[in-house]
Short mmCIF file of C-alpha atoms in Angstrom, two decimals:
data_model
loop_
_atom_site.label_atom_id
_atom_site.label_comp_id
_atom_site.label_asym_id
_atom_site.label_seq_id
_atom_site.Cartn_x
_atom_site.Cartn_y
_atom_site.Cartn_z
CA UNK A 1 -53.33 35.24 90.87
CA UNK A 2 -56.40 33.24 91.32
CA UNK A 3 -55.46 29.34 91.80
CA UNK A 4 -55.82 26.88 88.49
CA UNK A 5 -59.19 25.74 90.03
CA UNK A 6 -60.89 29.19 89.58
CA UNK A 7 -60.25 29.12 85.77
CA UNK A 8 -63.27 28.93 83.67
CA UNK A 9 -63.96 29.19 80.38
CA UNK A 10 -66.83 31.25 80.78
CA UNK A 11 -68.18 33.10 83.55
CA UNK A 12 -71.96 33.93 83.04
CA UNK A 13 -73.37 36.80 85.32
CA UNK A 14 -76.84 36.44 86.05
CA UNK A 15 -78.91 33.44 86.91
CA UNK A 16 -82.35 35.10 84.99
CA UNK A 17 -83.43 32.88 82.14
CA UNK A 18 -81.01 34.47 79.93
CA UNK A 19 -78.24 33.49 81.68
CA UNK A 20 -79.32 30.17 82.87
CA UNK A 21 -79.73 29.22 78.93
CA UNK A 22 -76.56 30.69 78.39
CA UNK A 23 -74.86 28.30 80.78
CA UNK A 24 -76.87 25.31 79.98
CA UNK A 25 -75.59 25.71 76.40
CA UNK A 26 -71.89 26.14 77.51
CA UNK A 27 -72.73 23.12 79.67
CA UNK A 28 -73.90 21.19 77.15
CA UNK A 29 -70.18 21.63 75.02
CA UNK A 30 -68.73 20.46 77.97
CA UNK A 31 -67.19 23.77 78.65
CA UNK A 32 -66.08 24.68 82.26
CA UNK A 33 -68.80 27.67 83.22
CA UNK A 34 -69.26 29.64 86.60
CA UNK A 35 -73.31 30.90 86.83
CA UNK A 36 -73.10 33.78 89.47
CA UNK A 37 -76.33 35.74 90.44
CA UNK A 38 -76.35 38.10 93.40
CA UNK A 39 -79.58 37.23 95.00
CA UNK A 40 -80.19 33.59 96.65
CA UNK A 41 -82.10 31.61 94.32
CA UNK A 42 -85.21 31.72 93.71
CA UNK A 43 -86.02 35.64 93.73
CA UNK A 44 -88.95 37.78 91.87
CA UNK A 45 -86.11 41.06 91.87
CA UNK A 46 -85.17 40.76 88.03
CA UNK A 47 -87.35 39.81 84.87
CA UNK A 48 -87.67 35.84 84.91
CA UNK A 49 -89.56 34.71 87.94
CA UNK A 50 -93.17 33.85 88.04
CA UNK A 51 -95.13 31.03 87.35
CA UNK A 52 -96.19 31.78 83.70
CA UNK A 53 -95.30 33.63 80.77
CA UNK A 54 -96.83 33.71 77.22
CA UNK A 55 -95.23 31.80 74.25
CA UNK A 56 -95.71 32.27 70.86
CA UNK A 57 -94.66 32.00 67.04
CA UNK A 58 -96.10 35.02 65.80
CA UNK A 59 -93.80 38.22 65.78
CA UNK A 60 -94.07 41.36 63.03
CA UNK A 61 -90.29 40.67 62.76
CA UNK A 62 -88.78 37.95 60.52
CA UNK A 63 -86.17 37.62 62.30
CA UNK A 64 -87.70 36.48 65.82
CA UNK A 65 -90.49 34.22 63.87
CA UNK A 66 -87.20 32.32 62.28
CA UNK A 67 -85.61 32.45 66.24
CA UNK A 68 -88.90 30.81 67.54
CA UNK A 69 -88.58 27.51 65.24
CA UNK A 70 -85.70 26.56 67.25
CA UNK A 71 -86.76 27.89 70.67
CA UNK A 72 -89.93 25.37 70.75
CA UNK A 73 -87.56 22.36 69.79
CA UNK A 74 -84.82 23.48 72.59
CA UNK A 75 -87.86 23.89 75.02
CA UNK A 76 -88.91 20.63 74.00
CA UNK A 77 -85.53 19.34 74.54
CA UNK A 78 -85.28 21.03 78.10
CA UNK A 79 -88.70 19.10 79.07
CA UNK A 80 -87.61 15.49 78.03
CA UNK A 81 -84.78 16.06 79.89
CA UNK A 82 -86.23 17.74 83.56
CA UNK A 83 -88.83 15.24 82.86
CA UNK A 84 -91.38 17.67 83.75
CA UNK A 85 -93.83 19.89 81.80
CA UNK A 86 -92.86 23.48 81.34
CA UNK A 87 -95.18 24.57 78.43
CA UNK A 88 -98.61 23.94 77.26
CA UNK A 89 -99.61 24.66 73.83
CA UNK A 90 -102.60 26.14 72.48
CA UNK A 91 -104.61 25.66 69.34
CA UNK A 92 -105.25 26.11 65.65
CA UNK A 93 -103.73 29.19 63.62
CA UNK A 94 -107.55 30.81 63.14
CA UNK A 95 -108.97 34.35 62.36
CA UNK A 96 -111.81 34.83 63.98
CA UNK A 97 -114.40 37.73 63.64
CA UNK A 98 -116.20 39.07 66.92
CA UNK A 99 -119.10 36.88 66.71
CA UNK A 100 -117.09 33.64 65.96
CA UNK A 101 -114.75 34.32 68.82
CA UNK A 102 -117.53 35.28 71.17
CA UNK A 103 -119.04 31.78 70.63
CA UNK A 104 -115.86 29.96 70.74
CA UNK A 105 -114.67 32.04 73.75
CA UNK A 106 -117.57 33.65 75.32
CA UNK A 107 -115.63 35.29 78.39
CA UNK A 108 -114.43 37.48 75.62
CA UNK A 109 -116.36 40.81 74.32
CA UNK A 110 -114.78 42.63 71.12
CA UNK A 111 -116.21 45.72 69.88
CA UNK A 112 -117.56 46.17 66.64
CA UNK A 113 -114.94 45.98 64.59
CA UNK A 114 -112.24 43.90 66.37
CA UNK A 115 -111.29 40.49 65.30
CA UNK A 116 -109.15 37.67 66.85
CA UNK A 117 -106.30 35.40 65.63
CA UNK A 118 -105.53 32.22 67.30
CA UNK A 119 -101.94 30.98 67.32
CA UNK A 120 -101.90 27.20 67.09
CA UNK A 121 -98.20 27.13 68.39
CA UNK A 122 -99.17 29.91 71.26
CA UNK A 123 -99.55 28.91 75.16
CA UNK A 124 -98.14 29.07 78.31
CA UNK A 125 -94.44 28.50 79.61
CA UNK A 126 -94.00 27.75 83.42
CA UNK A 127 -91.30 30.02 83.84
CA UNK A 128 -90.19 28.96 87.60
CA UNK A 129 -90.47 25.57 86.81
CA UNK A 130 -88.11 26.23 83.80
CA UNK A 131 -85.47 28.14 85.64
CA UNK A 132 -85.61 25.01 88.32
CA UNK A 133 -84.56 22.22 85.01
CA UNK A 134 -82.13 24.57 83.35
CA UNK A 135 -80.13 25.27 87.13
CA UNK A 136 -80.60 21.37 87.64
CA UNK A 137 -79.37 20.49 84.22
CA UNK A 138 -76.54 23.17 84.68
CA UNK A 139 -75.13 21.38 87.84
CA UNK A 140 -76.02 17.97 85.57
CA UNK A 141 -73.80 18.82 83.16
CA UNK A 142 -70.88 19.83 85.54
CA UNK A 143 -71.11 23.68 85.17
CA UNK A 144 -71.31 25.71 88.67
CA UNK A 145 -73.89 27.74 90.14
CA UNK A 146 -73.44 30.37 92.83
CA UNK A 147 -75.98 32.72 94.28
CA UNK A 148 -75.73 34.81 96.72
CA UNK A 149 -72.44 36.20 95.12
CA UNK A 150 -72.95 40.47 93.71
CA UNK A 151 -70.41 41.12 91.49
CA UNK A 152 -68.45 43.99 92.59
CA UNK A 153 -65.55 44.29 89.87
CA UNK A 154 -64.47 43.33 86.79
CA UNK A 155 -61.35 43.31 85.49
CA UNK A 156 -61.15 42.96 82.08
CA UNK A 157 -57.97 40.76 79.81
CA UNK A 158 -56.71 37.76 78.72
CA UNK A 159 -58.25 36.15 81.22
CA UNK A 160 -60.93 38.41 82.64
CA UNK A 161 -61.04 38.84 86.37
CA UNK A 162 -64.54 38.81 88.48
CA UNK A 163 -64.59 39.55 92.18
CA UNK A 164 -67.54 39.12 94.14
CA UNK A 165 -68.80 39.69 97.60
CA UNK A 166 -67.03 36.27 98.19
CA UNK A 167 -63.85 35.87 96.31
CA UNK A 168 -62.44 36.06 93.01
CA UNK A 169 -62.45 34.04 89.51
CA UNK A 170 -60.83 34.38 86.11
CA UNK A 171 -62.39 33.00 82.82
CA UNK A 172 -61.35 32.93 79.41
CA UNK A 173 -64.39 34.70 78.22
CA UNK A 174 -67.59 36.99 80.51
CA UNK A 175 -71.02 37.18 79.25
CA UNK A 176 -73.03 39.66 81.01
CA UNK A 177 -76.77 38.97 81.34
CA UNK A 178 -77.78 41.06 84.34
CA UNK A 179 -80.92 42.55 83.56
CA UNK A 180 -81.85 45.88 84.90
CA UNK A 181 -78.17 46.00 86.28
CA UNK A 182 -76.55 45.60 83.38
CA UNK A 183 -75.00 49.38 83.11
CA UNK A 184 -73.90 49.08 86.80
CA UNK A 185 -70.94 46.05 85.39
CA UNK A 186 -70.36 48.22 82.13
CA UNK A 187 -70.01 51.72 83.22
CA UNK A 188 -66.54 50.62 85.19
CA UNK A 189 -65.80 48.72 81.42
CA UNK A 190 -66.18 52.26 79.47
CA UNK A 191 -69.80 51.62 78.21
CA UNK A 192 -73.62 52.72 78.83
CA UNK A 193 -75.89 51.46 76.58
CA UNK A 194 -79.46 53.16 76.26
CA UNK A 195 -80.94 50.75 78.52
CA UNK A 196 -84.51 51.99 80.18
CA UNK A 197 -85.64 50.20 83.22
CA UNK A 198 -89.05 49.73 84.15
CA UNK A 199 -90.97 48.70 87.10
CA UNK A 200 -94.09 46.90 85.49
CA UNK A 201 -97.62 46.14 87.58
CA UNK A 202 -98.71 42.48 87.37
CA UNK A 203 -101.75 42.20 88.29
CA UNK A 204 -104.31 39.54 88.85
CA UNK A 205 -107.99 39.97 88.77
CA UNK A 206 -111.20 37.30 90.39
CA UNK A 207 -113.04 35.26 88.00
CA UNK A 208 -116.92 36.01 89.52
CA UNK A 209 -116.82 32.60 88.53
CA UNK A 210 -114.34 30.74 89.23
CA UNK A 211 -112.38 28.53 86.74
CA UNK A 212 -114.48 30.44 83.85
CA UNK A 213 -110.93 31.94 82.50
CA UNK A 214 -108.89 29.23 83.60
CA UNK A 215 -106.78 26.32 81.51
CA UNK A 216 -110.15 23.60 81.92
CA UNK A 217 -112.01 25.91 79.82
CA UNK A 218 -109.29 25.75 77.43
CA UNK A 219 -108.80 29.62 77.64
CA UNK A 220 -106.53 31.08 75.71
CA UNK A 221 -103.11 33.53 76.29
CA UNK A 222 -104.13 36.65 74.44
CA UNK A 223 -103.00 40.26 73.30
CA UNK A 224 -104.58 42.90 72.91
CA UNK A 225 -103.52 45.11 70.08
CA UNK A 226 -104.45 49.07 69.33
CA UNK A 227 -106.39 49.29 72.42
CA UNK A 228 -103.81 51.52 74.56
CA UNK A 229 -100.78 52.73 73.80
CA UNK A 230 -98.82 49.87 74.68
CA UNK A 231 -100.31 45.95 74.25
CA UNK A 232 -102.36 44.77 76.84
CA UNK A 233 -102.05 40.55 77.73
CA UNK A 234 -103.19 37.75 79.36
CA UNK A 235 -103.09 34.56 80.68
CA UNK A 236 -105.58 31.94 81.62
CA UNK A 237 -106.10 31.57 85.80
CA UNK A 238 -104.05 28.90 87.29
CA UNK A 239 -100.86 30.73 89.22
CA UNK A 240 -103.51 32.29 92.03
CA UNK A 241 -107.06 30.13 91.84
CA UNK A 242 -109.91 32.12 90.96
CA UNK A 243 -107.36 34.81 89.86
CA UNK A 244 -106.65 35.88 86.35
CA UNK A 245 -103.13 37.67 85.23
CA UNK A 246 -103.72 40.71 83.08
CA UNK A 247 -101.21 43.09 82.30
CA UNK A 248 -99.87 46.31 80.64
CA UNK A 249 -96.52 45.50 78.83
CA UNK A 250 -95.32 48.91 79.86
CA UNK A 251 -94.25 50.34 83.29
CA UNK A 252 -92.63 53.52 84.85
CA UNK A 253 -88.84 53.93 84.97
CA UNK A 254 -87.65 52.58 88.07
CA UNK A 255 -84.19 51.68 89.85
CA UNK A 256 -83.90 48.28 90.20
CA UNK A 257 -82.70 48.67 94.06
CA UNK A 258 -85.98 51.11 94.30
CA UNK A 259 -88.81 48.13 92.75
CA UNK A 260 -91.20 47.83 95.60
CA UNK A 261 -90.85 51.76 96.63
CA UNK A 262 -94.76 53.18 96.71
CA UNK A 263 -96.28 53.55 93.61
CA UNK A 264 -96.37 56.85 91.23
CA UNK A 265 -98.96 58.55 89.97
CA UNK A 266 -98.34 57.06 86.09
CA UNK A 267 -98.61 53.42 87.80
CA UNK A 268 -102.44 53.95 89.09
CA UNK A 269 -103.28 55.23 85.30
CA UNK A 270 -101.61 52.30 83.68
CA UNK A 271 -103.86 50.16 86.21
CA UNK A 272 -106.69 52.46 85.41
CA UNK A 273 -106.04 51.43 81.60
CA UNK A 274 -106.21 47.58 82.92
CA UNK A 275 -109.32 47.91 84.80
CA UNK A 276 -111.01 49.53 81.40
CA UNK A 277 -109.90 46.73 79.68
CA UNK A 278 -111.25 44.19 81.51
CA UNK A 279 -114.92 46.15 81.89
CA UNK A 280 -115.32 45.75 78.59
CA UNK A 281 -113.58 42.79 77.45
CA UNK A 282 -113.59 40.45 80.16
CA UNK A 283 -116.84 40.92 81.53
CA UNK A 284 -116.69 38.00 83.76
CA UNK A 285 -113.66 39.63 85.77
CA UNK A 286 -113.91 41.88 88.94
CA UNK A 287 -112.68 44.98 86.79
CA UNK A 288 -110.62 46.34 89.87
CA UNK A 289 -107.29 43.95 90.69
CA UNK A 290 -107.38 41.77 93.33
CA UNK A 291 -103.29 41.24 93.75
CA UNK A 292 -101.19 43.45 92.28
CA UNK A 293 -97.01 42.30 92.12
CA UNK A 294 -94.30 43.95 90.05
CA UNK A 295 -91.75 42.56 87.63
CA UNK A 296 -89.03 44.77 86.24
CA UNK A 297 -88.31 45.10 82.09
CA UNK A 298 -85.14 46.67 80.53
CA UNK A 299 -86.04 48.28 77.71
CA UNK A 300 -84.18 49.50 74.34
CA UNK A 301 -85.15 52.60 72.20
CA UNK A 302 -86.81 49.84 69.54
CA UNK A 303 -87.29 47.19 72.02
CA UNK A 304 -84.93 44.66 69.94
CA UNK A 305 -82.56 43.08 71.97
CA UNK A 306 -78.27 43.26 72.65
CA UNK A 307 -76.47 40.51 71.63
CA UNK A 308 -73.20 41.50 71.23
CA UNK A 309 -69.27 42.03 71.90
CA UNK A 310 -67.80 44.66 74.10
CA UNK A 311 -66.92 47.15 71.80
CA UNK A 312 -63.46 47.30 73.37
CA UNK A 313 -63.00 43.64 75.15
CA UNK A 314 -64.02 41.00 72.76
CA UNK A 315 -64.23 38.31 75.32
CA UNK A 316 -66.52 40.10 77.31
CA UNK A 317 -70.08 39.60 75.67
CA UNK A 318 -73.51 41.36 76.58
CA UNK A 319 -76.87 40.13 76.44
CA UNK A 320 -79.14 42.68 77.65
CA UNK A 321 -82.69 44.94 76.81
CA UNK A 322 -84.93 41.75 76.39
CA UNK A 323 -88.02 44.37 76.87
CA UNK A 324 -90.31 42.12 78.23
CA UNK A 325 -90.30 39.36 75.22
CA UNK A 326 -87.32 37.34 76.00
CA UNK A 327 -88.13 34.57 78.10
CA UNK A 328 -89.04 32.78 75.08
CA UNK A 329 -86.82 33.30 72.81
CA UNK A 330 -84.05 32.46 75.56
CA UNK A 331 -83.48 28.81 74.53
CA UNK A 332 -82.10 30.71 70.85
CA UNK A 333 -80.73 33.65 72.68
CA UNK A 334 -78.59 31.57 75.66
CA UNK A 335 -77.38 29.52 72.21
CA UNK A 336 -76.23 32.65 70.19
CA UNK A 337 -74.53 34.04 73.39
CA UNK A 338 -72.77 30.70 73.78
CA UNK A 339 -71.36 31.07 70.48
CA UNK A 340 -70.57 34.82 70.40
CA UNK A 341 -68.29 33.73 73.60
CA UNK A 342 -66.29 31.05 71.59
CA UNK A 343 -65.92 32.90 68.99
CA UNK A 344 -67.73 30.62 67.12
CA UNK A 345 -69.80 31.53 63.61
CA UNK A 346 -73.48 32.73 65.19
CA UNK A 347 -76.41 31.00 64.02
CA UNK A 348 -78.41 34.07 63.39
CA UNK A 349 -77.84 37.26 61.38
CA UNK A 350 -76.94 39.55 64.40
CA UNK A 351 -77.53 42.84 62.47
CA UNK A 352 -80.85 43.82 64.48
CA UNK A 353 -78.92 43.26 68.12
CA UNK A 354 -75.56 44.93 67.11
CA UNK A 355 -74.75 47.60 69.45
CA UNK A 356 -73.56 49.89 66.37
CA UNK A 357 -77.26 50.00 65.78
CA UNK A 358 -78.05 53.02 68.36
CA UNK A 359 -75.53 55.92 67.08
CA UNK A 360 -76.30 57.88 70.18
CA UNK A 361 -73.05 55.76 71.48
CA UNK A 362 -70.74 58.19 71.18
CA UNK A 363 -67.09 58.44 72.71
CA UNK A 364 -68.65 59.91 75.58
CA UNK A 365 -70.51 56.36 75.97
CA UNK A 366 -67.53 53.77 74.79
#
């Protein structure tokens, strides 16, 4: 039996932005929490690293519109603390037809036809920068972070047991936030969930003139909508100079332990998509990329997320399938998984991230 000083009340596995807000909120209620991520921090293996990722208000979904009321106040919260900015905002809620946004933006061609809406609560997060305060405030607050460490068995109870490459811990509760290795901890635990992983291209194209798409021209994040068959997105140059990100919010399946293996044939058409894109709507870009890196998602058949129980172990609790929209709902997300490890009342209606939802769970899958 593990010694009285390896007792947590939560152990969180994986240091990705999920987890880290996870911890932070455990932190915060002064509970005793154990951050482990396998890979020596910082990496760019999972879904969170970079320097920028879009934020915004505006969802089709109810539910992650409500979500995002609370996730700008908590990222708010997180900045006044790390005294340090990690978003910038954008500008007035605005529908715009193609002329009006051509002179407001002219570094942007629509075709006939195609409108734009500005987000007044839209902009950028600085997503390394972020990971940087929360792992700060985590130590801050007394919690424990320790990389390095891959989890190599649970043991599920009581207490739950985690060994790692290191040594092992026990915890009163588990919360699993591991990305595209999420099935490799549950499989052992009696569970697969439909989780797709996908390597994604992020690529970065020149400006021929350089700073004309960046944030001193007060360009905008933006999506493109019905122009492929997945969005297309952007945001303004500033992580490479000279260098815009564009980027197809789709990607190829892909082990996570296989990321940077050569490319397949499907990842030169989604780059082909890209470099139509840009041709015609960002006329003022070099239409072919000039660094291309990769990212991975993990996907779920309706790309809503898991926020859940183990089906089985009720002190074991999942937070997985973020399909590439999650970092910023995380401050809401890391809040809810908090609670669901408690056992506390959640804040949210949890009906759209049960696992019950996907009835392709069978016994052969539980």
């Amino acid at each position: 039996m593990a010694a009285q000083k390896d007792l947590y009340d939560a152990i969180v596995i994986g240091a990705g932005i999920q987890g880290c807000f996870t911890a932070y909120h455990l932190a915060k209620h002064r509970k005793r929490v154990l951050l482990l991520e396998q890979f020596f921090l910082p990496h760019s293996r999972g879904s969170s690293h970079g320097q920028s990722w879009i934020i915004r208000r505006a969802y089709p979904e109810d539910f992650y519109t409500q979500m995002m009321a609370e996730c700008y106040q908590i990222w708010a919260q997180l900045e006044h603390e790390a005294g340090t900015q990690l978003y910038r905002q954008g500008v007035e809620h605005q529908c715009l037809p193609s002329e009006e946004l051509k002179q407001r933006f002219p570094n942007i061609r629509l075709a006939r036809g195609e409108v734009g809406l500005l987000e007044k609560s839209g902009g950028v997060l600085y997503a390394d920068k972020a990971l940087r305060a929360l792992q700060d405030a985590i130590r801050q607050l007394g919690g424990i972070v320790h990389d390095g460490e891959k989890v190599m068995e649970i043991k599920p109870g009581l207490l739950v047991v985690v060994k790692t490459t290191s040594r092992s811990y026990q915890a009163k509760s588990l919360i699993i936030t591991a990305g595209p290795w999420t099935n490799r901890l549950l499989r052992p635990l009696g569970i697969e969930l439909p989780l797709q992983t996908l390597r994604i291209n992020v690529c970065y194209w020149r400006e021929k003139v350089p700073g004309s798409y960046g944030v001193s021209q007060a360009f905008p994040c933006f999506l493109g909508f019905s122009l492929a068959p997945y969005h297309i997105y952007g945001l303004p140059s500033g992580e490479y100079p000279g260098l815009m990100k564009v980027c197809y919010h789709h990607g190829n399946n892909a082990d996570p332990e296989e990321r940077d293996c050569p490319a397949a044939f499907s990842d030169i058409q989604d780059v082909h998509i890209l470099s139509c894109f840009v041709r015609d709507h960002l006329p003022n870009l070099e239409p072919e990329p000039a660094v291309m890196e990769h990212c991975m998602y993990t996907n779920t058949p309706d790309e809503h997320f898991i926020l859940d129980r183990h089906p089985k172990y009720d002190n074991i609790v999942i937070g997985a399938g973020f399909s590439g929209h999650g970092f910023k709902l995380s401050p809401v997300v890391g809040k809810i998984l908090y609670e669901l490890s408690m056992k506390l009342m959640p804040s949210y209606d949890l009906t759209p991230f049960r696992i019950s939802r996907f009835p392709c769970l069978g016994k052969a899958h539980m």
